[in-house]
Amino acid sequence: MGTSASATSQAAPFAPTHQADHQGNGMAEHRRSLQSVNIHNSKTKSIITNKVAPVVITNNCREEFQIHDKIQSSNYSMGRISDLLPEHYLVLGEFFMVQDIYNRADVLNTTKSHGAPNFRKVKGNYPLFGMGQPSLNGFKQVLQRLQIDGCEEVVFICVREEPVVFFRSDGDFIPYTPRGRENLHENLHDLDRELSAEQIELSIRKELCDFAKLSENMFYVYNDIEHFKDEPQQVQILSEEDIHVTEEVYKRPLFSQPLHRYYRLPLPMEGAPLEKTFDAFVNILRVTPNLSLMRDSSRPLPALLFSCQVGVGRTNLGLILGAIVFHHLQGASESPRQEIQKSEHKLDFQVIELLISHLPKGQQVLDEVDDAIAMCSEMHNIKDAVFENKLKLEGIGEDYQIQGKSTKAYFLQRTLQSLERYVYLLVFNAYLHDQYPQAFPQSFSQWLCMNAWIYRLLACMDSSELSAPASLITDGIRVLVSSKFLATDLLSTAKEMKVANFRRVSKMALYGMAQPNSEALAVVMSYLTDQRRGHSTILWLNLQEELVLEANGQMFTPREPGSLEQPIPVCVQHPQKLQEMELTLKHDILRCEKWLGVITEQDKQMRMFKTCHTIEELFVHQKSVHPGLSYQRIPLSDCCAPKEEVFDQLLEAMKSSLAEDPNCAFIFNCHDGKDRTTAAMVIATLTLWHINGFPECEEDEFVSVPNAKYTKGEFEVVMQVVRVLPEGHRVKREVDIALDVVSETMTPMHYHLREIIISTYRQIKMAKSEADAQWLRLRSLQYLERYIYLILFNCYLHLEKKDSWRRSFSQWMSQVAARAGVYAILNHLGFSEFENPDDSLMARLRFRWLPHSAQFIPM
């Protein structure tokens, strides 16, 4: 029976290549085709030609197959590292194959003695090992070494996320990785989210075999990328058996060791792993009986062996995870506290303090993680990395470029990434305390959705803890921007009221505006307390989370020079901290006695300020004139859904004021009186309706415009939430009416909190750059989430009204809504009508709730 083999032409992108491999046993077909091209004459009895393809019959007459050799070199890219080096085919259209490990990487000098670079056992009694990338023979040597040391069961975990292939060389298989010409020392990351590293490796191997067929069975690789002596090297590729992928190298030797297991758990080079990566690690614990808390204690623990490229950063993270697991299995008695030396550096960050104070067994969780870090610190210490990066950030004088970023931006990102890694270890250990004894009924992802307050805390992990706002202004790194530049007076109220965008909700004592200066504040208060309106009690709520000052009679706020319209949030747990920081900024500005750069409504100017006041000081003065005035600062993020505690604070402030005076007037302001002010006015409107009664609701107006349901907020994810809520459709309709009522006060703005969702999303297609498109996608998701939160808050007001809202919205969300799956829905937020939400990291709470700038958004 004949066997047909073909090597079809390949397109440059690697995804289709892999897909072809897995249709009709494409890999087997390709191997057959490659062999057919290289059949030696001594093995060939006859070749029969025909119109389709030649038919080869071997000497022993046992094989007959056709050759379909249609590989076209034009489908592949060629390039060279420099003009002095030869041109050759490029892997995945643009990359060179470089030897994975260089000699200096083996700091512990263990390659010859143990088979892998930087092979080591952690301090203490745990069977926990780490190493760099071995060759095939080196890995076999590692397994033999572990067997000699008495390790009967080995769980080997490769933590590399980049593709690695192994070329045959002198009876061994040596690892190589694809790298870009711009940085031959840097491995590739985030190549393709839809394909695993194993799938990409198979695609690379197929390409390499094609290249060999086009280049006389040879391919160029690079061993010395420092001096390029005798480079590039040629490797011979006669068949696929001359190239191994990672899975083949690590799984084949395990067949002789039935108790050994192999897993690939890709860990990031920087920052904390994704939740799905923690889930994959937990799944390893689930399927390994000897890692269960119900294990047979008479059996020894399995050895955990972690490996990355060099055996330092990612291996160290894996070792810490392993040490934490062993601590849960054997307890503190096996932890060698007396033998290990902990880091001397105390990480004094607000996010850590808050996390430990909120977590059950918080201090124990922290101590266990610190013990694990100390046990695994022979080559790298995570806590020291946080401290050292922060130290470098604080010590930067003159700013320059590193990897396309300013020095400050580079070390700020490094500090935040190393801090994030440490904090997620704390969170994961807390998860183990809760779920390990129950045999993991919830994955790490599910557990975090049930404890979404952790994501809120992690959102505080931003630059506000790492830089002093006052010094940034006086050093000229940030600029002061005038409120007149930021707040376009679309409602034309500045002439009469001295403040932009002043407005009132019809038939209600609810007002909104931009940030007033002292003059505008006096005018507004006179207006509200005059004989016509006669408000004797007024609660003024300032919604700005950024620093604000009045200097020389004008309102200013600090901004980044490259992003003047983007507020710089200051992450604080209490508004009093904001006022303290503004007071510090005021004193520094007055003391510096030098010209400072400011942005006014006209242009950039240099000014020296003689007078400077905080917002608190402005209201203290007005309170002496109008005793019925009360002032509160409730920071609210621009363009985002308010945090759960913001709803609590707004509701409590209104309840308290109305208890004293049922006719109390409420005034809201942000920097321009638009986004945050409107959101707060909608919340206030719903609250007053629940207290005083709802207006009569008319039937839905028929809208005949295309895709009207999206203008009406009927997105799939919104309706998914509505279906979960009691009387969800009614709850949504009441929110829509409140949005319409508040929107009527600002018609010239053409701004509607619901309609802006789809209008922003539609702008993505017209974006001028990918960065602009990502920014618009983030904004549309934030607007969508805010709309859902308003619906949830209205549902809460209905359900908890009978108890006068004694249970806070925050408590209701964690105790009721979370159990109904609301946070799980929000953790996959997106426009599923048009795209797959999970294609963007912004669909996740973890990334969407972080402070963002237009310059940096995770894709």
XYZ file of C-alpha atoms in Angstrom, residues 79-88 96 184 220 222 224-225 227-233:
23
model
C 17.933 38.361 6.964
C 21.357 38.857 8.524
C 22.583 40.166 11.829
C 25.109 42.477 10.174
C 26.515 43.209 6.746
C 29.576 41.074 7.590
C 27.534 37.946 8.268
C 25.702 35.731 5.752
C 22.023 36.047 4.967
C 19.793 33.091 5.823
C 17.673 34.086 14.747
C 20.166 38.857 20.848
C 22.628 28.635 10.564
C 24.687 31.353 16.673
C 28.920 33.365 20.323
C 26.840 36.547 20.281
C 32.315 38.459 19.582
C 30.758 36.461 16.721
C 33.940 34.468 16.285
C 33.395 31.763 13.625
C 29.711 32.666 13.493
C 27.224 31.609 12.396
C 27.583 27.865 12.869
